[in-house]
CSV table of C-alpha atoms in Angstrom, one decimal:
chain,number,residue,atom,x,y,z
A,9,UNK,CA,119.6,117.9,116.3
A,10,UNK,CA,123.2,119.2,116.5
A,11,UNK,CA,125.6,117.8,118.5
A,12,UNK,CA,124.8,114.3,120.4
A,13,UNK,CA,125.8,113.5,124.2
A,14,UNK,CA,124.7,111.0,126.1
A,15,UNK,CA,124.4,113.5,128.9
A,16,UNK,CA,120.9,115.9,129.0
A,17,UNK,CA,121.2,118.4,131.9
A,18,UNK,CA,122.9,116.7,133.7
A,19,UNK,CA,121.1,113.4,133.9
A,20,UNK,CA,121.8,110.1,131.9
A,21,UNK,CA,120.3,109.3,129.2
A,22,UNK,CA,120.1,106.5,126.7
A,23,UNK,CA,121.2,106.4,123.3
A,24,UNK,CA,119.4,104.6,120.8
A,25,UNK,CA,119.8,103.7,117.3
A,26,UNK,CA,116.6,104.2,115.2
A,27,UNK,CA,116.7,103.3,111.5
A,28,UNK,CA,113.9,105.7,110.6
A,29,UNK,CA,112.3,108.8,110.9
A,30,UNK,CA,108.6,107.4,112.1
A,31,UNK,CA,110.7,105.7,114.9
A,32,UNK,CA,113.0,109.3,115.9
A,33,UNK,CA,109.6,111.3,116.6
A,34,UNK,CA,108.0,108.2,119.1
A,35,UNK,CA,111.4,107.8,120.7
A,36,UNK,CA,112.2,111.7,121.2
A,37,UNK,CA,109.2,111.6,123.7
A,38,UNK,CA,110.9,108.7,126.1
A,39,UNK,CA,112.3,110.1,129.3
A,40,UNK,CA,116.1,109.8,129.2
A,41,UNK,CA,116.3,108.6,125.9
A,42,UNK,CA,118.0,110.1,123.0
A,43,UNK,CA,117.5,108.4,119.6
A,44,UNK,CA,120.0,108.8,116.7
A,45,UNK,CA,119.1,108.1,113.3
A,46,UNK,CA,120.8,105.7,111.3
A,47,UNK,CA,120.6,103.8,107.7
A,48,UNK,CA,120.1,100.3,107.5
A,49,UNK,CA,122.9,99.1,105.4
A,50,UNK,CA,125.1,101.7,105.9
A,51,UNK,CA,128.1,103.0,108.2
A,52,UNK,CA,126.3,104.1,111.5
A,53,UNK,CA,127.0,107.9,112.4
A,54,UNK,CA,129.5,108.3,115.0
A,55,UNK,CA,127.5,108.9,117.9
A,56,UNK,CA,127.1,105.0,117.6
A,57,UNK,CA,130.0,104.8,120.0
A,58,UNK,CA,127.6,105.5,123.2
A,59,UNK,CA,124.6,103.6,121.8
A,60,UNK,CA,123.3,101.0,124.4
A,61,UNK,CA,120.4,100.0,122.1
A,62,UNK,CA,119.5,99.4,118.6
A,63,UNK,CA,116.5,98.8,117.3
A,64,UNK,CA,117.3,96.8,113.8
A,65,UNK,CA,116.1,96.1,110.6
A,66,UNK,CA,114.5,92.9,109.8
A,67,UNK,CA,117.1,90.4,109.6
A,68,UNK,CA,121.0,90.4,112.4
A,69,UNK,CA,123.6,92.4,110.9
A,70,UNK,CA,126.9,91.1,110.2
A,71,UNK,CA,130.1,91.3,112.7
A,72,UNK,CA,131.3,94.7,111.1
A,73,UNK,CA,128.2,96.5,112.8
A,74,UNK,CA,128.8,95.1,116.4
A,75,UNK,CA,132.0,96.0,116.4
A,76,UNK,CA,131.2,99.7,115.9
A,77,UNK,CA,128.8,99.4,118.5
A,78,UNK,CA,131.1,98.8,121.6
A,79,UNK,CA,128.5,100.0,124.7
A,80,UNK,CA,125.2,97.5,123.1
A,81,UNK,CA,123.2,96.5,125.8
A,82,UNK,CA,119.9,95.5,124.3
A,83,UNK,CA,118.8,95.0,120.9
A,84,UNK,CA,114.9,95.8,120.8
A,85,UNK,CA,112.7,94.2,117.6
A,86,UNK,CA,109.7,95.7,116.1
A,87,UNK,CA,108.7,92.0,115.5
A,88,UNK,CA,106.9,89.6,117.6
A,89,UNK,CA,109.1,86.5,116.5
A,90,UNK,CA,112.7,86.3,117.2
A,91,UNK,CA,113.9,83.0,115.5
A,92,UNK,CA,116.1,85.0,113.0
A,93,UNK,CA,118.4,86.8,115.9
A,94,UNK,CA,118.5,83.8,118.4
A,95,UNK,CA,122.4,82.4,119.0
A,96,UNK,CA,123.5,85.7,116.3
A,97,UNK,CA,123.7,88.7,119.1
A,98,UNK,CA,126.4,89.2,120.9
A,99,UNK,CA,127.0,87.8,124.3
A,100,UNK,CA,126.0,89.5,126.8
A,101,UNK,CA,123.6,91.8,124.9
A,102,UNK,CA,119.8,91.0,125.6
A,103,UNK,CA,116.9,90.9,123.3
A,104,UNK,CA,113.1,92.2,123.2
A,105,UNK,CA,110.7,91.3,121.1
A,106,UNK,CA,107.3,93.3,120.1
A,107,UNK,CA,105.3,91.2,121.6
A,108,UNK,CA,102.0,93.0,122.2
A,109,UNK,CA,101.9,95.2,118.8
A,110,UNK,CA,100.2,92.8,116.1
A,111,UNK,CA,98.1,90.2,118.3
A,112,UNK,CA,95.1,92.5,117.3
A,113,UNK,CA,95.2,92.4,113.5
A,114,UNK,CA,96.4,88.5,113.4
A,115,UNK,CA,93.4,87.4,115.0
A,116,UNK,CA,91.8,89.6,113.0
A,117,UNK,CA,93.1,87.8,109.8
A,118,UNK,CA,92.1,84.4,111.0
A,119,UNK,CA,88.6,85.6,111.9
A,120,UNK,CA,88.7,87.3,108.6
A,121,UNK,CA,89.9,83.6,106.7
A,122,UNK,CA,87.6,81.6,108.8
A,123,UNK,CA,83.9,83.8,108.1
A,124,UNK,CA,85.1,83.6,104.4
A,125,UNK,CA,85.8,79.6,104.2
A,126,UNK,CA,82.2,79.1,106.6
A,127,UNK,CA,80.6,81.8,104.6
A,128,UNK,CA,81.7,80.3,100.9
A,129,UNK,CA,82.3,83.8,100.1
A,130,UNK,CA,85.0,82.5,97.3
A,131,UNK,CA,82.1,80.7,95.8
A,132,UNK,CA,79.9,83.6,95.7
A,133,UNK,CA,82.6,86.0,94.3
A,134,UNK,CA,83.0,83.4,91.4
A,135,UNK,CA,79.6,83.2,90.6
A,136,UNK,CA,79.3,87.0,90.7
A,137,UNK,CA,82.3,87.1,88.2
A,138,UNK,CA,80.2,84.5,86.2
A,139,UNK,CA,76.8,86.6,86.5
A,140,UNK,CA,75.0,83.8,88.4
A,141,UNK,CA,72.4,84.2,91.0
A,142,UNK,CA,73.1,80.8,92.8
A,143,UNK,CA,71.7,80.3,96.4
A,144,UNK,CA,73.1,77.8,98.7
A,145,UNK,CA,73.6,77.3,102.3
A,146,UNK,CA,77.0,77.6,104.1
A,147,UNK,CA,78.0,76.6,107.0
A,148,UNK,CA,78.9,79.3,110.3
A,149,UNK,CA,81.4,80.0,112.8
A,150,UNK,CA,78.4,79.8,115.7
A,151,UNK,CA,78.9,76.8,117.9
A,152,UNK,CA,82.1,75.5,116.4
A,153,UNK,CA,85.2,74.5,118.5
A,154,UNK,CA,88.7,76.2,117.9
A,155,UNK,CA,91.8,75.0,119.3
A,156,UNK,CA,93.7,77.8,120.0
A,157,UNK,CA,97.6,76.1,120.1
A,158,UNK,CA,99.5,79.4,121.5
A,159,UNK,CA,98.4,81.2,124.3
A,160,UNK,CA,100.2,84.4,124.5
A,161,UNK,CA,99.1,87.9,123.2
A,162,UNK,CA,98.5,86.2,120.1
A,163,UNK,CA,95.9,84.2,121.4
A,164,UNK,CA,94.3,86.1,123.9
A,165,UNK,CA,93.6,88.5,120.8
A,166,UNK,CA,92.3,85.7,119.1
A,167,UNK,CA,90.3,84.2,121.5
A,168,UNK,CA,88.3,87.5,122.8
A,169,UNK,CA,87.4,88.0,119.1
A,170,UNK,CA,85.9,84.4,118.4
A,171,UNK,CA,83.8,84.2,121.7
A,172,UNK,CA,81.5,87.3,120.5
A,173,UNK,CA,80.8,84.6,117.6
A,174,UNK,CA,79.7,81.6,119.7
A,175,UNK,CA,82.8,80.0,118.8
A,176,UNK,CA,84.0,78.1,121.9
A,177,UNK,CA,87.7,78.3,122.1
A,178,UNK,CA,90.3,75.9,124.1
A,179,UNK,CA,94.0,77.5,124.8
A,180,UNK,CA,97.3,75.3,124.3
A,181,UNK,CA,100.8,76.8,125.4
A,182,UNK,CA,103.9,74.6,126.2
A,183,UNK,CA,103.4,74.3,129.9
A,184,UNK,CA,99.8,74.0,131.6
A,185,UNK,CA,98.4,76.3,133.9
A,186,UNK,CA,94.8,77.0,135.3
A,187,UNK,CA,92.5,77.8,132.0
A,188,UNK,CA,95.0,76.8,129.7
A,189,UNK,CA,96.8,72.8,128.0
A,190,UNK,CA,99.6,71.9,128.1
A,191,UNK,CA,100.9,70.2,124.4
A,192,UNK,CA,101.4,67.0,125.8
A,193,UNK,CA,97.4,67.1,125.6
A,194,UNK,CA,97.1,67.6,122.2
A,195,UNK,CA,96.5,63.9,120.9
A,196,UNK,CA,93.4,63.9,123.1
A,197,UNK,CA,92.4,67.5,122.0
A,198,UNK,CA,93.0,67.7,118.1
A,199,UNK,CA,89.4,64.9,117.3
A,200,UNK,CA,87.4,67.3,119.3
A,201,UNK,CA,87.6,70.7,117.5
A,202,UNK,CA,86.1,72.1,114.0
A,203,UNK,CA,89.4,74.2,113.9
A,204,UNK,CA,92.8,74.2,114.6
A,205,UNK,CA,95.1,77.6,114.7
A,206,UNK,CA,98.6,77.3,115.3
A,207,UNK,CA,100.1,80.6,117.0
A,208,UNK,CA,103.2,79.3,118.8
A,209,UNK,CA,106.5,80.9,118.1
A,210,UNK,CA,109.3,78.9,116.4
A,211,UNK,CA,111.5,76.9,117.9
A,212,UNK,CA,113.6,73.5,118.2
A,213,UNK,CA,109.9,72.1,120.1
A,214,UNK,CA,107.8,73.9,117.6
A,215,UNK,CA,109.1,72.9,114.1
A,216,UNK,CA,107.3,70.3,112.3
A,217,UNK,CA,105.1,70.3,115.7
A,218,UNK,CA,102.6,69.7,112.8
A,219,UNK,CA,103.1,66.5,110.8
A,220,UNK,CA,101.3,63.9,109.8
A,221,UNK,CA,100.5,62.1,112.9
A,222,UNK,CA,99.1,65.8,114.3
A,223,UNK,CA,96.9,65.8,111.3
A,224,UNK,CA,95.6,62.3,110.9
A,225,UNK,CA,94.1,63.7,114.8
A,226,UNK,CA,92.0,66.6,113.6
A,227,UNK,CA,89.1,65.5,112.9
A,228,UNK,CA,87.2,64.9,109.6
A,229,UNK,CA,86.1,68.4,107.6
A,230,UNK,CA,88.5,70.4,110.7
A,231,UNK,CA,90.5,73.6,109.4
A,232,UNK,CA,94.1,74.2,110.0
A,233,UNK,CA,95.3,77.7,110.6
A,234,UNK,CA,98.7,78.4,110.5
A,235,UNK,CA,99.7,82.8,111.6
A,236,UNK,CA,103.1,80.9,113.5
A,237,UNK,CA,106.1,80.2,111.3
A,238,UNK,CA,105.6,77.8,107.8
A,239,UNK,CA,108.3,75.8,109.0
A,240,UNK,CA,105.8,74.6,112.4
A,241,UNK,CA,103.8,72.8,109.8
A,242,UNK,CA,105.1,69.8,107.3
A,243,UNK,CA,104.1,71.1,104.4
A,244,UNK,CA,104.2,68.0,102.8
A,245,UNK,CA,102.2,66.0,105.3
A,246,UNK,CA,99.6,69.2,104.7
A,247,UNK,CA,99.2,68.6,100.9
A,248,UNK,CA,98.8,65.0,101.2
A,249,UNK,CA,96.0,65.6,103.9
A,250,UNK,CA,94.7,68.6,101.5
A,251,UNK,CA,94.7,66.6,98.1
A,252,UNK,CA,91.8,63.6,99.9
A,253,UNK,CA,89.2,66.6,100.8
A,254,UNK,CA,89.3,65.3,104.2
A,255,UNK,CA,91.5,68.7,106.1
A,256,UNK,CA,91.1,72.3,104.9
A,257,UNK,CA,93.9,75.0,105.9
A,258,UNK,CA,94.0,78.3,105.7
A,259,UNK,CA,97.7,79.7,105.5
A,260,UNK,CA,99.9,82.8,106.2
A,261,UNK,CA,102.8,81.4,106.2
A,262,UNK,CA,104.7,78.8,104.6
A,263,UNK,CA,107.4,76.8,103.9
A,264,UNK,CA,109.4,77.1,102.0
A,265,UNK,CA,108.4,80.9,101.8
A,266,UNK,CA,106.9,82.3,99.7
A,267,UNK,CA,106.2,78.7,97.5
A,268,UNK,CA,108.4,78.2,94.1
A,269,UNK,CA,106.2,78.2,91.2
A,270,UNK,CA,105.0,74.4,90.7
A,271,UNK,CA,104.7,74.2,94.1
A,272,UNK,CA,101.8,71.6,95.1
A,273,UNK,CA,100.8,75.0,98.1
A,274,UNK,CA,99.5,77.0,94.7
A,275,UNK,CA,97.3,74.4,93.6
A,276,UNK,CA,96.3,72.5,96.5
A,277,UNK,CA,92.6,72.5,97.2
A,278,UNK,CA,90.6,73.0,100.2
A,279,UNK,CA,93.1,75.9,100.6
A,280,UNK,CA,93.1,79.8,101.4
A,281,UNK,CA,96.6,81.1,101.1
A,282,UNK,CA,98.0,84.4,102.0
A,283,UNK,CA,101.5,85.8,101.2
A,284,UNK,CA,102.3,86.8,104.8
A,285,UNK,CA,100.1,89.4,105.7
A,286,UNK,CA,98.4,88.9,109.3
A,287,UNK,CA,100.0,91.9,110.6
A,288,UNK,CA,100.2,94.0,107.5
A,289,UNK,CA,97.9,96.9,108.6
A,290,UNK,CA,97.5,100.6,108.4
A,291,UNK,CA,99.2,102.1,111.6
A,292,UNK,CA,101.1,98.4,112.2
A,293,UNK,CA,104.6,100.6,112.5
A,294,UNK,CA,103.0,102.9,114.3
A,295,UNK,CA,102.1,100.3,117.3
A,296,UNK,CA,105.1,98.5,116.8
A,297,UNK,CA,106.8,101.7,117.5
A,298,UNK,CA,104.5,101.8,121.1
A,299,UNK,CA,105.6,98.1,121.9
A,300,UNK,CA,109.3,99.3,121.3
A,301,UNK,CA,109.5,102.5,123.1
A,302,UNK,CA,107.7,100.9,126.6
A,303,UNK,CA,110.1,98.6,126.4
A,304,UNK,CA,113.0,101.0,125.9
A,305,UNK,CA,111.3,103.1,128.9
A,306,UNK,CA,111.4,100.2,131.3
A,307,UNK,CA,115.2,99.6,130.2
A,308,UNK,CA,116.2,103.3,130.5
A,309,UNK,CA,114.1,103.4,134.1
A,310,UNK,CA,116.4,100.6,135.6
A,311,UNK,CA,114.2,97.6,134.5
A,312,UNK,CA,114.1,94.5,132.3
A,313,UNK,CA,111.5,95.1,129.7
A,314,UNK,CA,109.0,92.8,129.9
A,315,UNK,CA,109.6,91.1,126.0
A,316,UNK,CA,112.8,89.8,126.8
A,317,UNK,CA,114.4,86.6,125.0
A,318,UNK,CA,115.0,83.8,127.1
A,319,UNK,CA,116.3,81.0,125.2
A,320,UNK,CA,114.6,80.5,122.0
A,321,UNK,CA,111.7,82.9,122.8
């Protein structure tokens, strides 16, 4: 690209750091922004001098790369959670999440877990490995309630894909508003619904929201769903509910993550288990990517963008 400058014909424009190449061509098409590459891991170039925003690998850096990167302003995630950078970046330097980019295929997944449990398509894949031709009945997603507990992107994506299913969905954030629970309603909530997904982000009032209090609520034969953080549920207090038959879960997440071998998660029945994979899609980098550089438009345009961290989340 030749030399950088944080000057374009006389206009200013915005340098940010992009670890890859995927990344450089979506960025080179934002108005007033230039995007330098740079290697995760490695000295930056030294155009990171007039960087005001990096968009990071998946975990915070350690002091030696702030200080090379005297003009930060904003840090900007491909990921939708944020619990690994809170309290680690440096004052005064926001941070945006990608809120927006992987709502689609994580509600996917969970419709995808749910058809299969309802559907006993793991019982019929076994008997087809067996060569049996064994009819039963199963049971169906059509009329069951789902307690949606996180109602951001995540699930709004959720919710409009369940409703085309007769599913009848009820939405749980923090604070109540019009449509929507608050979590102090929960207790009064959890006996009333077939299923239970958990799409909060983690935080100090989200860890171990799930314990086993939470579950002795659900009712009889209800599903858990976990596409949050592992560490929301008490994995514990899960197996125990898990090894009477009386809960079934479906997991993306764990904790600890991914299980030690032993652990009672491999064996535990009633139990579908993924290793973390809601939002592994084809073309997830690519909307990621869209998330990021709307966000980076609004900062380079005078504005906030709209994913910013407050607090925890």
């Amino acid at each position: 690209m030749g030399e950088y400058s944080s000057i374009t014909l006389g206009i200013m424009t915005l340098t940010v750091l992009v670890p890859d190449d995927e990344g450089m061509t979506v960025l080179a098409e934002v108005p007033r922004v230039l995007p330098v590459r740079y290697q995760w891991g490695e000295p930056v170039p030294p155009e990171a001098a007039k960087a005001e925003v990096l968009i990071p690998g998946k975990h915070p850096p350690g002091e030696q790369l702030w200080r090379t990167l005297p003009n930060l302003k904003l840090i900007q995630l491909l990921s939708a959670g944020a619990e690994d950078w809170v309290g680690k970046v440096p004052d005064g330097v926001l941070l945006s999440t990608c809120r927006g980019a992987h709502g689609g295929s994580t509600a996917e997944w969970v419709v995808a877990v749910l058809l299969s449990m309802y559907r006993k398509l793991d019982v019929f894949a076994a008997a087809q490995r067996e060569g049996r031709w064994e009819r039963q009945s199963a049971d169906t997603l059509q009329g069951k309630r789902v307690l949606i507990i996180g109602a951001g992107d995540l699930g709004r994506h959720l919710r409009r894909r369940l409703e085309p299913f007769d599913a009848r969905c009820t939405m749980v954030a923090m604070t109540a508003r019009e449509g929507v629970h608050g979590v102090r309603e929960l207790p009064s909530l959890l006996g009333l619904h077939d299923v239970v997904v958990l799409m909060v982000p983690l935080t100090s009032r989200t860890r171990g929201m799930v314990d086993a209090a939470f579950l002795a609520e659900m009712r009889d034969g209800a599903v858990l769903v976990n596409v949050a953080r592992g560490a929301v549920v008490d994995t514990g207090a899960l197996v125990a509910e898990l090894a009477t038959g009386r809960l079934r879960a479906a997991l993306d997440v764990t904790d600890p993550e991914p299980p030690p071998p032993g652990h009672p998660l491999w064996t535990a029945p009633g139990l579908v288990l993924t290793p973390h994979v809601g939002g592994a899609v084809r073309g997830v980098r690519g909307r990621s990517y869209a998330v990021a550089a709307a966000e980076i438009a609004r900062y380079a345009g005078g504005e906030l963008p709209d994913n910013l961290v407050h607090g925890e989340y």
